[in-house]
XYZ file of C-alpha atoms in Angstrom:
727
model
C 63.398 -153.804 61.361
C 66.873 -152.669 60.342
C 68.777 -150.506 62.752
C 69.937 -146.995 61.885
C 73.638 -148.023 61.908
C 72.891 -150.831 59.465
C 70.887 -148.458 57.270
C 73.808 -146.009 57.367
C 76.049 -148.808 56.167
C 73.765 -149.225 53.160
C 74.146 -145.558 52.289
C 77.945 -145.757 52.604
C 78.030 -148.811 50.310
C 75.938 -146.945 47.718
C 78.232 -143.923 47.840
C 81.259 -146.169 47.436
C 79.681 -147.755 44.375
C 79.071 -144.296 42.982
C 82.744 -143.371 43.387
C 83.833 -146.617 41.741
C 81.571 -145.752 38.807
C 83.194 -142.326 38.519
C 86.553 -144.048 38.235
C 85.446 -145.201 34.796
C 85.720 -141.656 33.387
C 88.364 -141.884 30.640
C 91.636 -140.076 30.972
C 92.128 -136.858 29.095
C 88.460 -136.006 28.704
C 88.141 -133.007 26.401
C 84.829 -131.159 26.738
C 85.054 -128.965 23.647
C 82.971 -131.060 21.301
C 80.314 -133.733 21.650
C 79.885 -134.638 17.994
C 79.967 -138.411 18.218
C 78.546 -141.368 16.368
C 75.503 -141.577 18.653
C 74.389 -138.101 19.707
C 71.984 -139.522 22.265
C 74.925 -140.666 24.401
C 76.547 -137.195 24.194
C 79.887 -138.608 25.337
C 82.800 -136.179 25.742
C 85.659 -137.144 23.433
C 89.015 -135.517 22.547
C 88.374 -133.471 19.423
C 90.114 -132.019 16.446
C 88.520 -130.803 13.258
C 88.762 -134.119 11.439
C 85.433 -135.073 9.908
C 83.362 -137.773 11.569
C 81.387 -140.173 9.414
C 78.035 -140.799 11.081
C 76.887 -144.366 11.351
C 73.847 -146.084 12.710
C 75.455 -147.115 16.018
C 73.511 -150.359 16.284
C 74.010 -151.618 12.763
C 77.688 -150.753 12.316
C 79.960 -153.203 14.102
C 82.852 -152.444 16.467
C 85.449 -152.721 13.715
C 83.770 -149.946 11.729
C 82.439 -152.302 9.065
C 79.466 -150.341 7.781
C 78.626 -152.551 4.826
C 75.351 -153.536 6.478
C 74.332 -149.886 6.809
C 75.377 -149.249 3.220
C 73.173 -152.115 2.081
C 70.254 -150.826 4.151
C 70.525 -147.348 2.636
C 70.872 -148.858 -0.837
C 67.677 -150.829 -0.218
C 65.805 -147.681 0.811
C 66.982 -145.769 -2.256
C 66.074 -148.646 -4.549
C 62.654 -149.169 -2.983
C 61.880 -145.476 -3.431
C 62.699 -145.645 -7.147
C 60.643 -148.813 -7.644
C 57.644 -147.438 -5.708
C 57.657 -144.280 -7.837
C 57.748 -146.235 -11.109
C 54.844 -148.435 -10.012
C 52.842 -145.417 -8.860
C 53.309 -143.619 -12.173
C 51.836 -146.512 -14.125
C 48.523 -146.162 -12.301
C 48.579 -142.376 -11.883
C 49.596 -142.351 -8.200
C 51.972 -139.386 -8.296
C 52.146 -139.245 -4.497
C 54.258 -142.398 -4.656
C 57.060 -140.232 -6.082
C 56.529 -137.405 -3.595
C 56.587 -139.570 -0.475
C 60.352 -140.036 -0.660
C 61.339 -136.584 0.594
C 64.114 -138.207 2.623
C 65.844 -139.431 -0.545
C 68.470 -136.608 -0.498
C 69.265 -137.344 3.166
C 69.520 -141.076 2.492
C 71.735 -140.422 -0.508
C 73.984 -138.151 1.583
C 74.322 -140.875 4.218
C 74.982 -143.433 1.484
C 77.837 -141.241 0.193
C 79.394 -140.979 3.674
C 78.930 -144.648 4.503
C 80.305 -145.781 1.140
C 83.562 -143.954 1.865
C 83.981 -146.088 4.991
C 82.559 -149.347 3.722
C 84.659 -152.377 2.841
C 82.138 -153.259 0.126
C 83.140 -152.759 -3.497
C 79.698 -151.527 -4.546
C 79.411 -147.770 -4.981
C 76.451 -146.544 -6.997
C 76.334 -142.957 -5.712
C 76.347 -141.332 -9.156
C 73.837 -143.824 -10.509
C 71.401 -143.288 -7.630
C 71.742 -139.513 -8.038
C 71.224 -139.624 -11.815
C 68.329 -142.066 -11.508
C 66.588 -139.797 -9.026
C 67.027 -136.737 -11.276
C 65.796 -138.581 -14.377
C 62.901 -140.129 -12.468
C 61.830 -136.730 -11.118
C 61.845 -135.237 -14.628
C 60.077 -138.295 -16.012
C 57.370 -138.247 -13.323
C 56.739 -134.510 -13.763
C 56.484 -134.859 -17.552
C 54.126 -137.845 -17.332
C 51.871 -135.965 -14.943
C 51.924 -132.858 -17.168
C 51.213 -134.990 -20.252
C 48.159 -136.638 -18.743
C 46.794 -133.337 -17.483
C 47.404 -131.776 -20.901
C 45.533 -134.600 -22.628
C 42.595 -134.201 -20.215
C 42.478 -130.464 -20.951
C 42.740 -131.177 -24.681
C 39.767 -133.521 -24.621
C 37.716 -131.019 -22.651
C 38.565 -128.224 -25.096
C 37.784 -130.437 -28.092
C 34.446 -131.482 -26.600
C 33.564 -127.820 -25.991
C 34.430 -126.793 -29.559
C 37.491 -124.722 -28.523
C 39.445 -125.505 -31.686
C 42.479 -123.260 -31.214
C 42.934 -124.230 -27.564
C 42.605 -127.912 -28.434
C 45.223 -127.493 -31.154
C 47.684 -125.818 -28.772
C 47.160 -128.492 -26.133
C 47.550 -131.299 -28.674
C 50.828 -129.784 -29.855
C 52.030 -129.540 -26.243
C 51.151 -133.192 -25.732
C 53.318 -134.109 -28.756
C 56.333 -132.274 -27.310
C 55.858 -133.827 -23.876
C 55.566 -137.273 -25.426
C 58.921 -136.820 -27.129
C 60.535 -135.672 -23.878
C 59.057 -138.632 -22.010
C 60.458 -141.060 -24.581
C 63.953 -139.577 -24.225
C 63.898 -139.361 -20.424
C 62.327 -142.818 -20.105
C 65.160 -144.323 -22.136
C 67.777 -142.735 -19.862
C 65.861 -143.804 -16.758
C 65.656 -147.477 -17.724
C 69.399 -147.397 -18.455
C 69.945 -146.052 -14.922
C 67.803 -148.864 -13.505
C 69.816 -151.496 -15.364
C 73.103 -150.024 -14.147
C 71.999 -150.082 -10.501
C 70.473 -153.540 -10.937
C 73.779 -154.929 -12.269
C 75.884 -153.543 -9.423
C 73.720 -154.025 -6.321
C 71.351 -156.525 -4.742
C 68.412 -154.491 -6.036
C 66.020 -155.990 -8.585
C 64.750 -153.331 -10.962
C 62.998 -155.626 -13.428
C 59.583 -154.432 -12.275
C 60.642 -150.771 -12.456
C 62.010 -151.243 -15.987
C 58.829 -152.985 -17.140
C 56.473 -150.421 -15.600
C 58.499 -147.509 -16.988
C 58.443 -149.019 -20.489
C 54.710 -149.634 -20.180
C 54.123 -146.049 -19.060
C 56.206 -144.684 -21.947
C 54.384 -146.856 -24.493
C 51.021 -145.713 -23.126
C 52.087 -142.064 -23.465
C 53.263 -142.592 -27.062
C 50.051 -144.351 -28.044
C 47.933 -141.606 -26.492
C 49.997 -138.894 -28.226
C 49.586 -140.635 -31.595
C 45.843 -140.895 -31.056
C 45.587 -137.188 -30.247
C 47.724 -136.316 -33.271
C 45.609 -138.392 -35.674
C 42.297 -136.898 -34.561
C 43.542 -133.313 -34.391
C 46.017 -132.818 -37.272
C 46.231 -133.485 -41.019
C 48.900 -135.819 -42.391
C 51.986 -134.587 -44.270
C 54.760 -136.157 -46.341
C 58.432 -135.139 -46.375
C 61.264 -136.368 -48.608
C 65.074 -135.994 -48.405
C 68.087 -136.823 -50.573
C 71.834 -136.064 -50.924
C 74.163 -135.879 -53.906
C 76.983 -137.437 -51.837
C 76.418 -139.133 -48.504
C 80.057 -138.688 -47.412
C 80.294 -136.090 -44.655
C 83.193 -134.387 -42.811
C 83.899 -131.005 -41.276
C 85.733 -129.976 -44.451
C 83.214 -131.756 -46.703
C 79.715 -130.513 -45.864
C 76.566 -132.556 -46.322
C 73.845 -130.980 -48.492
C 70.323 -132.340 -47.894
C 67.366 -131.356 -50.060
C 63.741 -132.443 -50.241
C 60.101 -131.395 -50.362
C 57.250 -131.024 -47.826
C 53.644 -131.645 -48.941
C 50.212 -132.449 -47.622
C 48.808 -135.972 -47.907
C 47.127 -135.083 -51.226
C 50.371 -133.587 -52.649
C 49.801 -129.867 -52.020
C 53.157 -128.080 -51.347
C 53.545 -126.558 -47.881
C 55.405 -123.244 -48.165
C 57.118 -121.238 -45.424
C 57.320 -124.221 -43.079
C 60.192 -125.093 -40.709
C 62.344 -128.136 -41.478
C 65.221 -129.156 -39.191
C 68.192 -131.510 -39.507
C 69.120 -133.198 -36.198
C 72.829 -133.897 -35.565
C 75.554 -133.225 -32.933
C 72.715 -132.650 -30.437
C 72.039 -129.468 -32.392
C 69.396 -128.445 -34.928
C 70.038 -126.947 -38.377
C 66.912 -125.076 -39.508
C 65.609 -123.937 -42.854
C 62.283 -122.876 -44.386
C 60.468 -124.356 -47.371
C 59.906 -122.207 -50.466
C 56.649 -121.754 -52.397
C 56.924 -125.216 -53.941
C 57.565 -126.830 -50.549
C 61.266 -127.444 -51.300
C 64.105 -127.010 -48.774
C 67.939 -127.247 -48.694
C 70.067 -127.730 -45.529
C 73.881 -127.627 -45.391
C 75.526 -129.427 -42.455
C 79.172 -129.546 -41.350
C 79.676 -131.967 -38.395
C 81.925 -131.274 -35.415
C 81.406 -133.934 -32.741
C 79.222 -136.354 -34.715
C 80.028 -140.007 -33.760
C 81.849 -141.879 -36.502
C 79.404 -144.781 -36.318
C 76.401 -142.581 -37.197
C 74.701 -144.072 -40.237
C 71.766 -141.719 -40.801
C 70.493 -138.259 -39.825
C 66.881 -137.295 -39.187
C 65.120 -134.559 -41.147
C 61.938 -133.389 -39.416
C 59.052 -131.084 -40.236
C 58.225 -129.077 -37.102
C 54.822 -127.389 -37.379
C 54.031 -124.247 -35.415
C 51.718 -124.374 -32.431
C 48.695 -123.192 -34.429
C 49.362 -125.382 -37.482
C 46.688 -127.862 -38.553
C 49.317 -130.311 -39.882
C 51.052 -133.225 -38.190
C 54.777 -133.367 -37.670
C 56.612 -135.795 -39.929
C 60.159 -136.977 -40.430
C 62.453 -138.846 -42.757
C 66.090 -139.979 -42.678
C 69.106 -139.534 -44.932
C 72.000 -142.075 -45.026
C 75.533 -140.749 -44.345
C 79.169 -141.883 -44.183
C 81.108 -139.900 -41.534
C 84.796 -139.125 -42.139
C 87.217 -137.840 -39.475
C 89.539 -134.813 -39.792
C 92.260 -133.549 -37.414
C 92.056 -129.854 -36.491
C 94.809 -127.427 -35.526
C 94.828 -126.366 -31.877
C 96.457 -123.092 -30.792
C 96.807 -121.882 -27.179
C 98.609 -119.287 -25.051
C 98.659 -118.330 -21.352
C 98.582 -115.032 -19.469
C 100.637 -114.288 -17.411
C 103.768 -116.293 -18.055
C 104.560 -116.487 -14.329
C 101.843 -117.267 -11.761
C 101.533 -118.074 -8.040
C 98.928 -119.512 -5.677
C 95.365 -118.273 -6.312
C 96.533 -115.896 -9.044
C 94.407 -115.900 -12.182
C 95.843 -118.006 -14.989
C 94.129 -117.337 -18.312
C 94.342 -119.784 -21.230
C 93.038 -118.736 -24.643
C 93.134 -120.455 -28.025
C 91.365 -121.573 -31.183
C 90.333 -124.850 -32.854
C 90.167 -124.772 -36.659
C 90.230 -126.908 -39.798
C 91.767 -125.157 -42.821
C 91.269 -121.853 -40.967
C 87.555 -122.551 -40.475
C 86.725 -122.343 -36.770
C 85.236 -125.471 -35.199
C 82.405 -124.443 -32.890
C 80.822 -126.137 -29.890
C 83.605 -128.635 -29.161
C 84.851 -129.256 -25.588
C 88.365 -128.221 -24.584
C 90.199 -129.613 -21.523
C 92.750 -127.357 -19.789
C 95.057 -128.738 -17.082
C 98.345 -128.037 -15.306
C 100.390 -130.575 -13.375
C 97.472 -133.021 -13.676
C 94.924 -130.580 -12.174
C 92.147 -129.752 -14.623
C 90.515 -126.328 -14.801
C 86.704 -126.309 -15.042
C 83.899 -123.803 -15.227
C 81.936 -122.915 -12.094
C 79.390 -125.655 -12.838
C 82.142 -128.276 -13.174
C 81.943 -128.531 -16.964
C 84.654 -127.956 -19.569
C 84.858 -124.856 -21.695
C 83.538 -125.096 -25.279
C 84.566 -123.259 -28.390
C 82.434 -120.478 -29.811
C 81.148 -120.251 -33.371
C 84.554 -119.042 -34.587
C 86.348 -121.888 -32.781
C 87.792 -119.668 -30.013
C 87.860 -120.462 -26.296
C 89.041 -118.917 -23.013
C 89.484 -120.517 -19.597
C 90.593 -118.577 -16.491
C 91.136 -120.116 -13.049
C 92.988 -119.328 -9.860
C 96.099 -121.477 -9.523
C 95.549 -124.244 -6.918
C 98.047 -124.836 -4.140
C 98.880 -128.414 -5.130
C 100.609 -127.416 -8.386
C 104.343 -127.871 -7.839
C 106.521 -124.753 -8.174
C 108.975 -124.298 -11.039
C 108.677 -124.826 -14.763
C 105.292 -126.318 -15.667
C 103.333 -126.860 -18.855
C 99.667 -126.070 -19.355
C 98.112 -128.899 -21.361
C 95.247 -128.064 -23.725
C 93.438 -130.977 -25.367
C 90.227 -131.950 -27.092
C 88.799 -134.929 -25.152
C 87.045 -136.509 -28.114
C 86.796 -140.177 -29.000
C 85.635 -141.538 -32.381
C 84.132 -138.237 -33.500
C 84.128 -136.362 -36.794
C 86.757 -134.029 -35.281
C 89.794 -135.999 -34.091
C 91.327 -135.461 -30.660
C 94.501 -133.415 -30.467
C 96.477 -131.491 -27.849
C 99.165 -128.894 -27.295
C 101.125 -127.517 -24.322
C 102.145 -124.026 -23.239
C 105.011 -123.315 -20.786
C 104.380 -121.353 -17.597
C 106.436 -120.658 -14.443
C 104.836 -121.391 -11.055
C 106.256 -119.320 -8.189
C 106.243 -120.077 -4.461
C 103.948 -117.972 -2.306
C 104.708 -117.061 1.349
C 102.147 -118.222 3.918
C 100.955 -116.679 7.153
C 100.040 -118.853 10.136
C 98.238 -117.527 13.213
C 98.098 -119.330 16.568
C 96.072 -118.858 19.745
C 95.994 -121.110 22.792
C 93.685 -121.103 25.817
C 93.453 -123.509 28.734
C 90.156 -125.392 28.720
C 90.384 -127.399 31.941
C 92.548 -128.426 34.885
C 92.364 -132.165 35.481
C 93.619 -134.327 38.314
C 96.845 -136.203 37.643
C 94.979 -139.537 37.718
C 92.830 -138.404 34.790
C 95.373 -136.536 32.666
C 96.967 -133.170 32.291
C 95.344 -129.826 31.499
C 93.465 -129.521 28.201
C 94.513 -126.658 25.915
C 92.395 -125.407 23.000
C 94.566 -124.408 20.044
C 93.169 -122.446 17.096
C 94.497 -120.422 14.184
C 94.322 -119.707 10.469
C 96.498 -120.415 7.438
C 96.539 -117.843 4.629
C 98.700 -116.907 1.656
C 98.678 -113.245 0.609
C 95.420 -112.870 2.524
C 93.710 -115.815 0.787
C 92.534 -118.725 2.998
C 94.338 -122.002 2.345
C 91.849 -124.859 2.848
C 92.378 -128.600 3.259
C 95.992 -128.341 4.435
C 97.603 -130.057 7.429
C 98.901 -127.977 10.326
C 100.932 -129.807 12.992
C 100.256 -128.536 16.518
C 103.134 -129.402 18.857
C 103.398 -129.316 22.638
C 106.530 -130.700 24.289
C 107.276 -133.937 22.338
C 103.696 -134.579 21.208
C 102.265 -133.503 17.832
C 98.623 -133.292 16.794
C 97.831 -132.928 13.055
C 94.758 -130.857 12.167
C 93.279 -129.890 8.793
C 92.258 -126.391 7.755
C 88.644 -125.830 6.731
C 87.336 -123.817 3.769
C 88.196 -120.587 5.600
C 91.755 -121.749 6.284
C 90.926 -122.130 9.990
C 91.981 -124.984 12.250
C 91.426 -125.908 15.903
C 92.184 -128.798 18.228
C 92.107 -129.774 21.885
C 95.481 -130.948 23.177
C 96.088 -132.703 26.503
C 99.276 -131.389 28.089
C 101.828 -134.194 28.652
C 102.717 -134.909 32.274
C 106.324 -133.959 31.625
C 105.294 -130.320 31.237
C 103.724 -130.000 34.698
C 105.391 -132.802 36.680
C 106.642 -131.645 40.095
C 105.105 -128.217 39.471
C 102.655 -126.392 41.723
C 100.382 -123.454 41.037
C 101.223 -122.439 37.472
C 103.813 -123.209 34.839
C 104.611 -121.878 31.359
C 104.328 -124.096 28.297
C 105.288 -123.381 24.680
C 102.934 -124.440 21.905
C 103.911 -124.429 18.235
C 102.077 -124.763 14.919
C 103.836 -125.784 11.706
C 102.720 -125.860 8.091
C 105.031 -127.772 5.770
C 104.627 -126.502 2.243
C 106.110 -129.604 0.625
C 104.408 -130.814 -2.583
C 102.686 -127.424 -2.964
C 103.622 -124.004 -4.326
C 103.296 -122.570 -0.803
C 106.213 -121.751 1.479
C 106.395 -123.373 4.899
C 105.527 -121.344 7.977
C 105.790 -121.774 11.742
C 104.334 -120.014 14.740
C 104.886 -120.327 18.499
C 103.116 -118.985 21.532
C 103.453 -119.370 25.287
C 100.642 -120.116 27.700
C 100.478 -119.891 31.489
C 99.025 -123.205 32.677
C 97.258 -123.842 35.952
C 98.847 -127.062 37.151
C 96.588 -129.862 38.493
C 97.007 -130.604 42.185
C 98.371 -133.952 43.338
C 95.693 -136.536 43.999
C 94.954 -137.091 47.716
C 92.590 -140.002 47.329
C 89.679 -141.359 45.384
C 87.330 -138.552 46.426
C 89.828 -135.851 45.400
C 90.379 -137.494 42.021
C 86.624 -137.640 41.467
C 86.122 -133.979 42.374
C 88.995 -132.834 40.115
C 87.754 -134.842 37.144
C 84.163 -133.748 37.710
C 85.051 -130.063 37.906
C 87.052 -130.334 34.674
C 83.895 -131.086 32.726
C 81.512 -128.449 31.283
C 78.197 -127.906 33.024
C 76.253 -129.929 30.433
C 78.498 -132.976 30.953
C 78.372 -132.561 34.733
C 74.577 -132.679 34.433
C 74.635 -135.851 32.314
C 77.158 -137.569 34.589
C 75.210 -136.506 37.653
C 71.995 -137.936 36.258
C 73.749 -141.195 35.465
C 75.099 -141.410 39.020
C 71.644 -140.694 40.445
C 70.211 -143.610 38.457
C 73.067 -145.920 39.550
C 72.736 -144.869 43.166
C 68.961 -145.331 43.094
C 69.235 -148.805 41.604
C 71.884 -149.928 44.108
C 69.927 -148.466 46.973
C 66.755 -150.303 45.886
C 68.638 -153.616 45.554
C 70.358 -153.256 48.945
C 67.066 -152.371 50.639
C 65.519 -155.619 49.455
C 68.699 -157.575 50.348
C 68.751 -156.167 53.894
C 65.002 -156.573 54.328
C 64.276 -152.861 54.785
C 60.574 -152.039 54.460
C 58.734 -148.748 54.129
C 57.896 -148.913 57.848
C 61.618 -149.193 58.629
C 62.273 -145.810 57.110
C 59.101 -143.897 57.832
C 60.236 -142.973 61.349
C 63.854 -142.330 60.396
C 65.092 -138.751 60.348
C 64.745 -137.138 56.926
C 68.476 -136.417 56.769
C 69.277 -140.145 56.746
C 66.952 -141.106 53.936
C 68.731 -141.048 50.617
C 65.532 -141.177 48.567
C 63.979 -138.370 50.582
C 67.050 -136.149 50.444
C 67.006 -136.183 46.629
C 63.294 -136.675 46.230
C 63.794 -138.492 42.937
C 66.263 -141.361 43.174
C 63.839 -144.237 42.690
C 61.330 -142.311 40.535
C 62.216 -143.013 36.864
C 59.912 -140.256 35.728
C 62.229 -137.650 37.249
C 65.072 -138.985 35.121
C 62.902 -138.625 32.029
C 62.001 -135.088 33.006
C 65.706 -134.331 33.475
C 66.474 -135.596 29.971
C 63.713 -133.436 28.525
C 65.023 -130.456 30.489
C 68.458 -131.150 29.048
C 66.906 -131.281 25.567
C 65.282 -127.894 26.090
C 68.574 -126.448 27.348
C 70.390 -127.763 24.265
C 67.730 -126.191 22.060
C 68.033 -122.873 23.894
C 71.815 -123.043 23.417
C 71.338 -123.444 19.649
C 72.193 -127.159 19.410
C 69.082 -128.499 17.634
C 70.739 -131.876 16.863
C 71.665 -132.364 20.522
C 68.139 -131.487 21.624
C 66.681 -134.156 19.333
C 69.217 -136.693 20.660
C 68.168 -136.050 24.296
C 64.482 -136.198 23.363
C 64.870 -139.532 21.585
C 66.939 -140.950 24.479
C 64.149 -140.028 26.898
C 61.568 -141.875 24.793
C 63.740 -144.971 24.412
C 64.279 -145.018 28.158
C 60.549 -144.598 28.850
C 59.394 -147.314 26.466
C 62.397 -149.581 27.006
C 61.145 -150.518 30.468
C 58.676 -152.782 28.692
C 60.587 -156.128 28.456
C 59.231 -156.625 24.934
C 60.793 -153.324 23.848
C 64.138 -153.612 25.606
C 67.417 -154.860 24.175
C 69.704 -153.578 21.428
C 67.790 -152.362 18.378
C 68.352 -149.735 15.723
C 65.945 -146.821 15.866
C 63.924 -148.262 12.945
C 63.867 -151.741 14.513
C 62.666 -150.167 17.767
C 59.845 -148.418 15.900
C 58.828 -151.728 14.285
C 58.856 -153.395 17.718
C 56.571 -150.672 19.089
C 54.180 -151.206 16.172
C 54.132 -154.954 16.895
C 53.630 -154.221 20.596
C 50.385 -152.374 19.832
C 51.157 -148.754 20.746
C 48.269 -146.334 20.239
C 47.946 -144.386 17.008
C 48.832 -141.119 18.685
C 51.988 -142.542 20.249
C 53.024 -144.321 17.046
C 52.617 -141.117 15.057
C 54.752 -139.201 17.555
C 57.381 -141.979 17.698
C 57.587 -142.256 13.896
C 58.161 -138.500 13.534
C 60.684 -138.477 16.372
C 62.559 -141.447 14.855
C 62.843 -139.709 11.485
C 64.109 -136.517 13.122
C 66.541 -138.441 15.308
C 67.983 -140.176 12.236
C 68.351 -136.840 10.456
C 69.992 -135.215 13.494
C 72.333 -138.157 14.042
C 73.407 -139.203 10.570
C 72.809 -136.275 8.186
C 75.607 -133.838 7.299
C 73.111 -130.998 7.759
C 71.713 -130.036 11.163
C 67.996 -130.093 11.773
C 66.180 -126.766 12.109
C 65.102 -125.237 15.413
C 61.440 -125.786 14.450
C 62.112 -129.460 13.724
C 63.859 -129.892 17.100
C 61.009 -128.091 18.887
C 58.477 -130.446 17.256
C 60.640 -133.409 18.304
C 60.480 -132.222 21.933
C 56.697 -132.012 21.720
C 56.542 -135.573 20.397
C 58.902 -136.751 23.155
C 56.683 -135.070 25.744
C 53.721 -136.974 24.299
C 55.605 -140.281 24.473
C 56.825 -139.814 28.075
C 53.493 -138.605 29.488
C 52.374 -141.121 32.159
C 48.924 -141.237 30.592
C 50.401 -142.141 27.201
C 52.711 -145.009 28.183
C 53.154 -148.328 26.369
C 50.748 -151.191 27.091
C 51.509 -153.079 30.273
C 53.111 -156.504 30.073
C 51.214 -159.532 31.302
C 53.259 -159.672 34.478
C 52.586 -156.040 35.201
C 48.890 -156.443 34.520
C 48.716 -159.354 36.926
C 50.472 -157.503 39.699
C 48.396 -154.379 39.276
C 51.346 -152.159 38.354
C 51.878 -150.442 35.026
C 55.228 -150.125 33.249
C 55.668 -146.570 34.460
C 55.664 -147.545 38.121
C 58.230 -150.270 37.510
């Protein structure tokens, strides 16, 4: 039996170990923000408003090389595209709907690619492939349903309905052919630039498209009567100032003229329409604008109405495209413009005074291009006129500038040309606000006081985003970047020189500076004074610990306290075995001397899990849904990680796979899979999870940490009669 003095020594040793652990708290802890790479750790870090790229903490290495994570996300995106293409071939449309996480994965891929040292970046291709595949899948599904309805209507003698449905099937078939061609091009582009193999996706997409075309032809043959269409030209040379005249005749298969029918000429991605006369003849005049110079023929197509009993038909006419150079006129209003003021550019594109319609026009100043709200360029109207109006950006240098207007065409029937218009850019005064508040008072061994600095940068009342503001205190400077509202904020640790040899309080001056260099904005500065509470001199290890602990917010004090409880409990358990203390040694001891009894929870792991879940609920109540999910997931990892087969460093997906291999029950696996997906979204996505999602995550975590729902016991545990929870 161990004596009371010896047992007291054990307690003192444990407390000393706890204080040594506290000494590991980093200097200058700033409690204002806990947005870190791994939210489950919730570590307090010095913050400013610089963006943080989220990484999978267990697959990105210490040097920040995230190529492995980029490759993993690329694999997921590629597998989703391939699975959808294979599902479409056999009519499994759910295969395309199961990838609801595709936008989140793509967003992570964008962020990771910015940080990756790999040269592969297929962001645009993955985005375009997804959009084309979604359109393709929807059209294929609509086509097959339309054909089924057509066959039902035909079998029931519903002639008009069958005719409408057959016509709809023809249109869908044409769309599927066009979208399928774009989609296979996307697959080839991704295949050539990544480790993905899209051969199967290309083959299945082509097979699906061919099946659709064959079905559409079959429907057309059995539902509609054949037609013939002819076309000819007197001169196949074509230019904007030398129009093409196409004539021909539309008839039935037995030669009967088809009057009052629509015939279209397809060119420049536009349709020129005309109507046949009583003898079935038509004439179409075409003047090309952006027709590629290598175009060798144009399609002339008969387009029957929905209720027509005749099949669509087409023919082609050979052409020889010639290029002409237009005149480009432009002017600006006003002649002098400053930051965010509206600069209007108007003009006209013409050939021999004939306006050139539907051609793109690029407008730029000092290398910054103006675009429409959807990001596209302005196009000329039917008379060749255009107008572009944009607020002047800040990064256009002041002084004499020239607005450049050009036609970004290459090898088209209208040649590219450009012109410039002079304009004067003026400098605009800026206004900079500054507020400072003391966030904490730290002990001198941990760092000086932490001051939160915030303000806003505007110019004539307009927010100035994405600009650097230098926050200075004594001889230290912290750069911060304004957000879309022109706001900035940062936590600054006060240098020791400001409060050295001071007691009580001292006054410090904080300044903020915006340098307007390389912009059309004037520089601005702002200063403010703040009364600081000076940290007391350290009087020993205990005093340093208390000062550092009090400097933290309540949530961090709770986390640190829980960590210390676990450390203390573990050390106490080890020392008890080392000193030979048994349960009988402590049963008769006074309750005030028993560490485990005074806390009631030190060597009960379940209390730690409950504390984490309580912390998750508190985070959710405080509005931090992402933080709540992080705590919930941490609790589950801690609960299941006591199984030796599930311990060790694993990514969240690897951990899920390990749990599947370990033989977790269906209910637990379902809860863990949902929680893992929500944890990934909360940790790595640019968008926060919803309150409902976080609440569901807490319910799943509660299921996983319930003693009756724990992981299967290991062999050693089974032999000893103890389950993993009691260990």
